[in-house]
Amino acid sequence: MSADVLAQFTRRPPPPGERCELCGEPLPDEHRHLVDTTRRSLKCSCPPCHLLFTRPGAGQGRFQAVPDRYLTDPGFTLGADDWHRLQIPVGLAFFFRNSALDRFAAFYPSPAGATESELDPATWDAVIGSTRLAGLLQDDVEALLLHAERGKPATCTLVPIDVCYELVGRMRLHWKGFDGGAEARADIEEFFGRVAARARPLPAGTEASGAGNPGGGAP
């Protein structure tokens, strides 16, 4: 029996759970993510790998670290007419700038996954693009998450992009029937409560620095 074959029986099995998709290190349940800009996908990462890709130009720009900031604008308003102009058929949507395509993309979560909605650039500019939060949005790794409930003002929060896909996963897991059911509605309410608790309001007078703000730091 060769040493290589023997090693297969004596090697300790890897610990259970997720592992970093770059270096293979075990990951805790709560961990950070990278955006693979080539494949348009998220990758789980350990703290050292995540830190590596916070540096501009690391890995020739293929991987980008997802920041961890949540921002709201107390002065943000979105009327019913503006919502209809966005052509989103449900009360949830998220928007981010795809740097590879050089345009903004609009998605809304559904029981079938994230559904893309055609977003006219002129409509984006008129409704969302001129807001302070849109000006601070970092390409590919951050999104504007909009939530409109009947009888309440619509909210807009700048969030890490992986948070939006977490919402999509929650809906796919819990949604039942036409209206989602009590469990799905309670889960969505809990999700937005957690987002609101983490969000920091922009100070009055803060000016947008332009989309693609490097580093994802606070304004």
PDB file of C-alpha atoms in Angstrom:
ATOM      1  CA  MET A   1       0.000   0.000   0.000  1.00  0.00           C
ATOM      2  CA  SER A   2       1.510   3.345  -1.039  1.00  0.00           C
ATOM      3  CA  ALA A   3       1.901   6.274   1.306  1.00  0.00           C
ATOM      4  CA  ASP A   4      -0.639   8.312  -0.710  1.00  0.00           C
ATOM      5  CA  VAL A   5      -3.335   5.654  -0.386  1.00  0.00           C
ATOM      6  CA  LEU A   6      -2.566   5.151   3.311  1.00  0.00           C
ATOM      7  CA  ALA A   7      -2.931   8.889   3.887  1.00  0.00           C
ATOM      8  CA  GLN A   8      -6.525   8.727   2.639  1.00  0.00           C
ATOM      9  CA  PHE A   9      -7.420   6.482   5.583  1.00  0.00           C
ATOM     10  CA  THR A  10      -5.406   8.337   8.218  1.00  0.00           C
ATOM     11  CA  ARG A  11      -6.257  11.922   7.241  1.00  0.00           C
ATOM     12  CA  ARG A  12      -8.705  13.635   9.565  1.00  0.00           C
ATOM     13  CA  PRO A  13     -12.069  14.335   7.909  1.00  0.00           C
ATOM     14  CA  PRO A  14     -12.833  18.010   7.264  1.00  0.00           C
ATOM     15  CA  PRO A  15     -15.039  19.662   9.884  1.00  0.00           C
ATOM     16  CA  PRO A  16     -18.737  19.897   9.007  1.00  0.00           C
ATOM     17  CA  GLY A  17     -20.257  23.081   7.671  1.00  0.00           C
ATOM     18  CA  GLU A  18     -19.415  25.575   4.965  1.00  0.00           C
ATOM     19  CA  ARG A  19     -15.874  26.341   3.857  1.00  0.00           C
ATOM     20  CA  CYS A  20     -14.267  29.370   2.247  1.00  0.00           C
ATOM     21  CA  GLU A  21     -14.683  29.007  -1.504  1.00  0.00           C
ATOM     22  CA  LEU A  22     -11.239  30.450  -2.137  1.00  0.00           C
ATOM     23  CA  CYS A  23      -8.936  28.839   0.427  1.00  0.00           C
ATOM     24  CA  GLY A  24     -11.067  26.033   1.897  1.00  0.00           C
ATOM     25  CA  GLU A  25     -10.954  27.213   5.517  1.00  0.00           C
ATOM     26  CA  PRO A  26     -13.985  26.268   7.676  1.00  0.00           C
ATOM     27  CA  LEU A  27     -16.549  29.041   8.079  1.00  0.00           C
ATOM     28  CA  PRO A  28     -18.889  29.957  10.920  1.00  0.00           C
ATOM     29  CA  ASP A  29     -22.609  30.204  10.233  1.00  0.00           C
ATOM     30  CA  GLU A  30     -22.278  33.998  10.039  1.00  0.00           C
ATOM     31  CA  HIS A  31     -19.624  34.897   7.461  1.00  0.00           C
ATOM     32  CA  ARG A  32     -18.868  37.396   4.725  1.00  0.00           C
ATOM     33  CA  HIS A  33     -19.142  37.095   0.954  1.00  0.00           C
ATOM     34  CA  LEU A  34     -17.353  38.050  -2.239  1.00  0.00           C
ATOM     35  CA  VAL A  35     -18.950  38.917  -5.571  1.00  0.00           C
ATOM     36  CA  ASP A  36     -17.497  37.036  -8.518  1.00  0.00           C
ATOM     37  CA  THR A  37     -17.966  39.727 -11.166  1.00  0.00           C
ATOM     38  CA  THR A  38     -17.162  37.293 -13.988  1.00  0.00           C
ATOM     39  CA  ARG A  39     -19.799  34.708 -13.109  1.00  0.00           C
ATOM     40  CA  ARG A  40     -22.176  37.142 -11.392  1.00  0.00           C
ATOM     41  CA  SER A  41     -22.337  35.000  -8.273  1.00  0.00           C
ATOM     42  CA  LEU A  42     -21.651  35.165  -4.541  1.00  0.00           C
ATOM     43  CA  LYS A  43     -18.868  33.212  -2.868  1.00  0.00           C
ATOM     44  CA  CYS A  44     -18.550  32.488   0.849  1.00  0.00           C
ATOM     45  CA  SER A  45     -15.256  33.778   2.263  1.00  0.00           C
ATOM     46  CA  CYS A  46     -13.184  33.635   5.430  1.00  0.00           C
ATOM     47  CA  PRO A  47     -12.038  36.905   7.069  1.00  0.00           C
ATOM     48  CA  PRO A  48      -8.503  36.908   5.523  1.00  0.00           C
ATOM     49  CA  CYS A  49      -9.810  36.296   1.988  1.00  0.00           C
ATOM     50  CA  HIS A  50     -12.517  38.916   2.453  1.00  0.00           C
ATOM     51  CA  LEU A  51      -9.954  41.438   3.689  1.00  0.00           C
ATOM     52  CA  LEU A  52      -7.670  40.692   0.737  1.00  0.00           C
ATOM     53  CA  PHE A  53     -10.345  41.673  -1.758  1.00  0.00           C
ATOM     54  CA  THR A  54     -11.184  44.962  -0.062  1.00  0.00           C
ATOM     55  CA  ARG A  55      -7.993  46.281  -1.685  1.00  0.00           C
ATOM     56  CA  PRO A  56      -8.492  47.964  -5.065  1.00  0.00           C
ATOM     57  CA  GLY A  57      -7.208  45.824  -7.942  1.00  0.00           C
ATOM     58  CA  ALA A  58      -6.768  42.635  -5.912  1.00  0.00           C
ATOM     59  CA  GLY A  59      -7.262  39.570  -8.115  1.00  0.00           C
ATOM     60  CA  GLN A  60      -7.450  41.884 -11.151  1.00  0.00           C
ATOM     61  CA  GLY A  61     -10.886  42.968  -9.977  1.00  0.00           C
ATOM     62  CA  ARG A  62     -12.641  39.634 -10.503  1.00  0.00           C
ATOM     63  CA  PHE A  63     -13.608  39.270  -6.839  1.00  0.00           C
ATOM     64  CA  GLN A  64     -14.961  42.139  -4.774  1.00  0.00           C
ATOM     65  CA  ALA A  65     -15.598  42.073  -1.054  1.00  0.00           C
ATOM     66  CA  VAL A  66     -19.204  42.756  -0.064  1.00  0.00           C
ATOM     67  CA  PRO A  67     -19.217  45.664   2.429  1.00  0.00           C
ATOM     68  CA  ASP A  68     -21.196  45.669   5.652  1.00  0.00           C
ATOM     69  CA  ARG A  69     -22.937  49.029   5.677  1.00  0.00           C
ATOM     70  CA  TYR A  70     -26.631  49.830   5.939  1.00  0.00           C
ATOM     71  CA  LEU A  71     -27.765  53.392   5.212  1.00  0.00           C
ATOM     72  CA  THR A  72     -31.097  55.188   5.045  1.00  0.00           C
ATOM     73  CA  ASP A  73     -32.009  58.702   3.961  1.00  0.00           C
ATOM     74  CA  PRO A  74     -34.593  60.340   6.263  1.00  0.00           C
ATOM     75  CA  GLY A  75     -35.502  62.678   3.412  1.00  0.00           C
ATOM     76  CA  PHE A  76     -36.263  59.913   0.908  1.00  0.00           C
ATOM     77  CA  THR A  77     -39.796  59.847  -0.502  1.00  0.00           C
ATOM     78  CA  LEU A  78     -41.365  57.668  -3.178  1.00  0.00           C
ATOM     79  CA  GLY A  79     -44.975  58.191  -4.169  1.00  0.00           C
ATOM     80  CA  ALA A  80     -47.336  55.616  -5.649  1.00  0.00           C
ATOM     81  CA  ASP A  81     -46.938  57.118  -9.126  1.00  0.00           C
ATOM     82  CA  ASP A  82     -43.159  56.809  -8.931  1.00  0.00           C
ATOM     83  CA  TRP A  83     -43.473  53.193  -7.819  1.00  0.00           C
ATOM     84  CA  HIS A  84     -45.669  52.415 -10.813  1.00  0.00           C
ATOM     85  CA  ARG A  85     -43.114  54.040 -13.107  1.00  0.00           C
ATOM     86  CA  LEU A  86     -40.538  51.515 -11.893  1.00  0.00           C
ATOM     87  CA  GLN A  87     -42.822  48.749 -13.247  1.00  0.00           C
ATOM     88  CA  ILE A  88     -42.329  46.515 -10.204  1.00  0.00           C
ATOM     89  CA  PRO A  89     -45.432  44.314  -9.751  1.00  0.00           C
ATOM     90  CA  VAL A  90     -44.846  43.621  -6.054  1.00  0.00           C
ATOM     91  CA  GLY A  91     -43.949  45.729  -3.015  1.00  0.00           C
ATOM     92  CA  LEU A  92     -40.313  44.583  -2.866  1.00  0.00           C
ATOM     93  CA  ALA A  93     -37.429  45.354  -5.194  1.00  0.00           C
ATOM     94  CA  PHE A  94     -33.688  45.838  -5.193  1.00  0.00           C
ATOM     95  CA  PHE A  95     -31.478  47.774  -7.578  1.00  0.00           C
ATOM     96  CA  PHE A  96     -27.734  47.598  -8.178  1.00  0.00           C
ATOM     97  CA  ARG A  97     -25.283  48.746 -10.805  1.00  0.00           C
ATOM     98  CA  ASN A  98     -23.786  45.967 -12.913  1.00  0.00           C
ATOM     99  CA  SER A  99     -20.312  47.242 -13.817  1.00  0.00           C
ATOM    100  CA  ALA A 100     -19.775  44.629 -16.551  1.00  0.00           C
ATOM    101  CA  LEU A 101     -22.919  45.763 -18.395  1.00  0.00           C
ATOM    102  CA  ASP A 102     -22.483  49.392 -17.345  1.00  0.00           C
ATOM    103  CA  ARG A 103     -26.116  49.737 -16.316  1.00  0.00           C
ATOM    104  CA  PHE A 104     -28.459  49.443 -13.361  1.00  0.00           C
ATOM    105  CA  ALA A 105     -30.386  46.233 -12.865  1.00  0.00           C
ATOM    106  CA  ALA A 106     -33.732  45.891 -11.100  1.00  0.00           C
ATOM    107  CA  PHE A 107     -34.922  42.690  -9.449  1.00  0.00           C
ATOM    108  CA  TYR A 108     -37.858  41.718  -7.313  1.00  0.00           C
ATOM    109  CA  PRO A 109     -37.934  38.665  -5.039  1.00  0.00           C
ATOM    110  CA  SER A 110     -40.520  36.001  -5.785  1.00  0.00           C
ATOM    111  CA  PRO A 111     -41.203  32.390  -4.787  1.00  0.00           C
ATOM    112  CA  ALA A 112     -39.429  31.391  -8.013  1.00  0.00           C
ATOM    113  CA  GLY A 113     -36.275  33.369  -7.171  1.00  0.00           C
ATOM    114  CA  ALA A 114     -34.967  36.794  -8.171  1.00  0.00           C
ATOM    115  CA  THR A 115     -36.894  38.049 -11.203  1.00  0.00           C
ATOM    116  CA  GLU A 116     -35.283  40.752 -13.310  1.00  0.00           C
ATOM    117  CA  SER A 117     -37.409  43.700 -14.394  1.00  0.00           C
ATOM    118  CA  GLU A 118     -36.574  45.809 -17.424  1.00  0.00           C
ATOM    119  CA  LEU A 119     -35.503  49.201 -16.108  1.00  0.00           C
ATOM    120  CA  ASP A 120     -35.412  52.130 -18.495  1.00  0.00           C
ATOM    121  CA  PRO A 121     -32.345  54.304 -17.694  1.00  0.00           C
ATOM    122  CA  ALA A 122     -34.398  57.479 -17.966  1.00  0.00           C
ATOM    123  CA  THR A 123     -36.899  56.134 -15.427  1.00  0.00           C
ATOM    124  CA  TRP A 124     -34.106  55.167 -13.055  1.00  0.00           C
ATOM    125  CA  ASP A 125     -32.603  58.656 -13.288  1.00  0.00           C
ATOM    126  CA  ALA A 126     -35.936  60.341 -12.715  1.00  0.00           C
ATOM    127  CA  VAL A 127     -37.165  58.204  -9.816  1.00  0.00           C
ATOM    128  CA  ILE A 128     -34.152  56.830  -7.939  1.00  0.00           C
ATOM    129  CA  GLY A 129     -30.911  57.816  -9.641  1.00  0.00           C
ATOM    130  CA  SER A 130     -30.763  61.371  -8.291  1.00  0.00           C
ATOM    131  CA  THR A 131     -31.229  60.368  -4.633  1.00  0.00           C
ATOM    132  CA  ARG A 132     -28.398  60.610  -2.124  1.00  0.00           C
ATOM    133  CA  LEU A 133     -28.372  56.853  -1.514  1.00  0.00           C
ATOM    134  CA  ALA A 134     -28.058  56.088  -5.227  1.00  0.00           C
ATOM    135  CA  GLY A 135     -25.060  58.400  -5.413  1.00  0.00           C
ATOM    136  CA  LEU A 136     -23.299  56.459  -2.647  1.00  0.00           C
ATOM    137  CA  LEU A 137     -24.019  53.007  -4.091  1.00  0.00           C
ATOM    138  CA  GLN A 138     -20.939  50.873  -4.757  1.00  0.00           C
ATOM    139  CA  ASP A 139     -21.031  48.908  -8.027  1.00  0.00           C
ATOM    140  CA  ASP A 140     -21.813  45.165  -7.903  1.00  0.00           C
ATOM    141  CA  VAL A 141     -21.608  44.746  -4.122  1.00  0.00           C
ATOM    142  CA  GLU A 142     -24.322  47.054  -2.754  1.00  0.00           C
ATOM    143  CA  ALA A 143     -27.980  47.519  -3.601  1.00  0.00           C
ATOM    144  CA  LEU A 144     -30.909  49.784  -2.888  1.00  0.00           C
ATOM    145  CA  LEU A 145     -33.637  47.730  -1.234  1.00  0.00           C
ATOM    146  CA  LEU A 146     -37.138  49.184  -1.628  1.00  0.00           C
ATOM    147  CA  HIS A 147     -40.133  48.093   0.409  1.00  0.00           C
ATOM    148  CA  ALA A 148     -43.633  49.411  -0.186  1.00  0.00           C
ATOM    149  CA  GLU A 149     -46.499  48.357   2.101  1.00  0.00           C
ATOM    150  CA  ARG A 150     -50.106  49.323   1.577  1.00  0.00           C
ATOM    151  CA  GLY A 151     -50.914  52.484   3.504  1.00  0.00           C
ATOM    152  CA  LYS A 152     -47.292  53.160   4.521  1.00  0.00           C
ATOM    153  CA  PRO A 153     -44.518  55.272   2.969  1.00  0.00           C
ATOM    154  CA  ALA A 154     -42.075  53.286   0.854  1.00  0.00           C
ATOM    155  CA  THR A 155     -38.647  52.752   2.417  1.00  0.00           C
ATOM    156  CA  CYS A 156     -35.276  52.646   0.679  1.00  0.00           C
ATOM    157  CA  THR A 157     -32.157  51.220   2.341  1.00  0.00           C
ATOM    158  CA  LEU A 158     -28.638  50.864   0.982  1.00  0.00           C
ATOM    159  CA  VAL A 159     -27.604  47.324   1.915  1.00  0.00           C
ATOM    160  CA  PRO A 160     -24.943  44.713   1.084  1.00  0.00           C
ATOM    161  CA  ILE A 161     -25.957  42.799  -2.053  1.00  0.00           C
ATOM    162  CA  ASP A 162     -25.937  39.456  -0.215  1.00  0.00           C
ATOM    163  CA  VAL A 163     -28.743  40.715   2.031  1.00  0.00           C
ATOM    164  CA  CYS A 164     -31.008  40.972  -1.020  1.00  0.00           C
ATOM    165  CA  TYR A 165     -30.324  37.391  -2.006  1.00  0.00           C
ATOM    166  CA  GLU A 166     -30.965  36.328   1.592  1.00  0.00           C
ATOM    167  CA  LEU A 167     -34.444  37.857   1.210  1.00  0.00           C
ATOM    168  CA  VAL A 168     -34.942  35.932  -2.047  1.00  0.00           C
ATOM    169  CA  GLY A 169     -33.975  32.699  -0.290  1.00  0.00           C
ATOM    170  CA  ARG A 170     -36.349  33.383   2.589  1.00  0.00           C
ATOM    171  CA  MET A 171     -39.259  33.912   0.216  1.00  0.00           C
ATOM    172  CA  ARG A 172     -38.540  30.720  -1.680  1.00  0.00           C
ATOM    173  CA  LEU A 173     -38.408  28.824   1.600  1.00  0.00           C
ATOM    174  CA  HIS A 174     -41.541  30.166   3.274  1.00  0.00           C
ATOM    175  CA  TRP A 175     -43.906  31.416   0.557  1.00  0.00           C
ATOM    176  CA  LYS A 176     -47.181  29.484   0.237  1.00  0.00           C
ATOM    177  CA  GLY A 177     -50.192  30.122  -1.953  1.00  0.00           C
ATOM    178  CA  PHE A 178     -51.117  33.398  -3.583  1.00  0.00           C
ATOM    179  CA  ASP A 179     -50.362  35.833  -0.742  1.00  0.00           C
ATOM    180  CA  GLY A 180     -47.437  33.993   0.870  1.00  0.00           C
ATOM    181  CA  GLY A 181     -49.187  32.927   4.027  1.00  0.00           C
ATOM    182  CA  ALA A 182     -48.754  34.038   7.636  1.00  0.00           C
ATOM    183  CA  GLU A 183     -45.334  32.429   8.054  1.00  0.00           C
ATOM    184  CA  ALA A 184     -43.865  34.194   5.014  1.00  0.00           C
ATOM    185  CA  ARG A 185     -45.318  37.568   6.019  1.00  0.00           C
ATOM    186  CA  ALA A 186     -43.957  37.227   9.551  1.00  0.00           C
ATOM    187  CA  ASP A 187     -40.545  36.243   8.213  1.00  0.00           C
ATOM    188  CA  ILE A 188     -40.419  39.224   5.836  1.00  0.00           C
ATOM    189  CA  GLU A 189     -41.473  41.555   8.649  1.00  0.00           C
ATOM    190  CA  GLU A 190     -38.694  40.174  10.867  1.00  0.00           C
ATOM    191  CA  PHE A 191     -36.184  40.555   8.039  1.00  0.00           C
ATOM    192  CA  PHE A 192     -37.005  44.227   7.436  1.00  0.00           C
ATOM    193  CA  GLY A 193     -37.032  44.878  11.173  1.00  0.00           C
ATOM    194  CA  ARG A 194     -33.460  43.577  11.344  1.00  0.00           C
ATOM    195  CA  VAL A 195     -32.427  45.692   8.347  1.00  0.00           C
ATOM    196  CA  ALA A 196     -33.990  48.807   9.904  1.00  0.00           C
ATOM    197  CA  ALA A 197     -32.210  48.159  13.196  1.00  0.00           C
ATOM    198  CA  ARG A 198     -28.826  48.044  11.462  1.00  0.00           C
ATOM    199  CA  ALA A 199     -29.369  51.004   9.142  1.00  0.00           C
ATOM    200  CA  ARG A 200     -27.705  54.310   9.963  1.00  0.00           C
ATOM    201  CA  PRO A 201     -29.397  57.501   8.741  1.00  0.00           C
ATOM    202  CA  LEU A 202     -27.422  59.831   6.517  1.00  0.00           C
ATOM    203  CA  PRO A 203     -26.683  63.124   8.248  1.00  0.00           C
ATOM    204  CA  ALA A 204     -28.497  66.153   6.883  1.00  0.00           C
ATOM    205  CA  GLY A 205     -26.465  67.860   4.183  1.00  0.00           C
ATOM    206  CA  THR A 206     -24.497  64.762   3.197  1.00  0.00           C
ATOM    207  CA  GLU A 207     -23.797  64.955  -0.504  1.00  0.00           C
ATOM    208  CA  ALA A 208     -23.585  61.920  -2.761  1.00  0.00           C
ATOM    209  CA  SER A 209     -20.085  61.132  -3.945  1.00  0.00           C
ATOM    210  CA  GLY A 210     -21.160  59.251  -7.096  1.00  0.00           C
ATOM    211  CA  ALA A 211     -21.889  55.610  -7.830  1.00  0.00           C
ATOM    212  CA  GLY A 212     -19.012  53.237  -7.373  1.00  0.00           C
ATOM    213  CA  ASN A 213     -17.795  54.880  -4.154  1.00  0.00           C
ATOM    214  CA  PRO A 214     -14.570  52.922  -3.511  1.00  0.00           C
ATOM    215  CA  GLY A 215     -14.132  50.935  -0.350  1.00  0.00           C
ATOM    216  CA  GLY A 216     -17.762  50.965   0.710  1.00  0.00           C
ATOM    217  CA  GLY A 217     -16.968  53.157   3.701  1.00  0.00           C
ATOM    218  CA  ALA A 218     -19.368  55.493   5.422  1.00  0.00           C
ATOM    219  CA  PRO A 219     -19.980  58.797   3.678  1.00  0.00           C
TER     220      PRO A 219
END
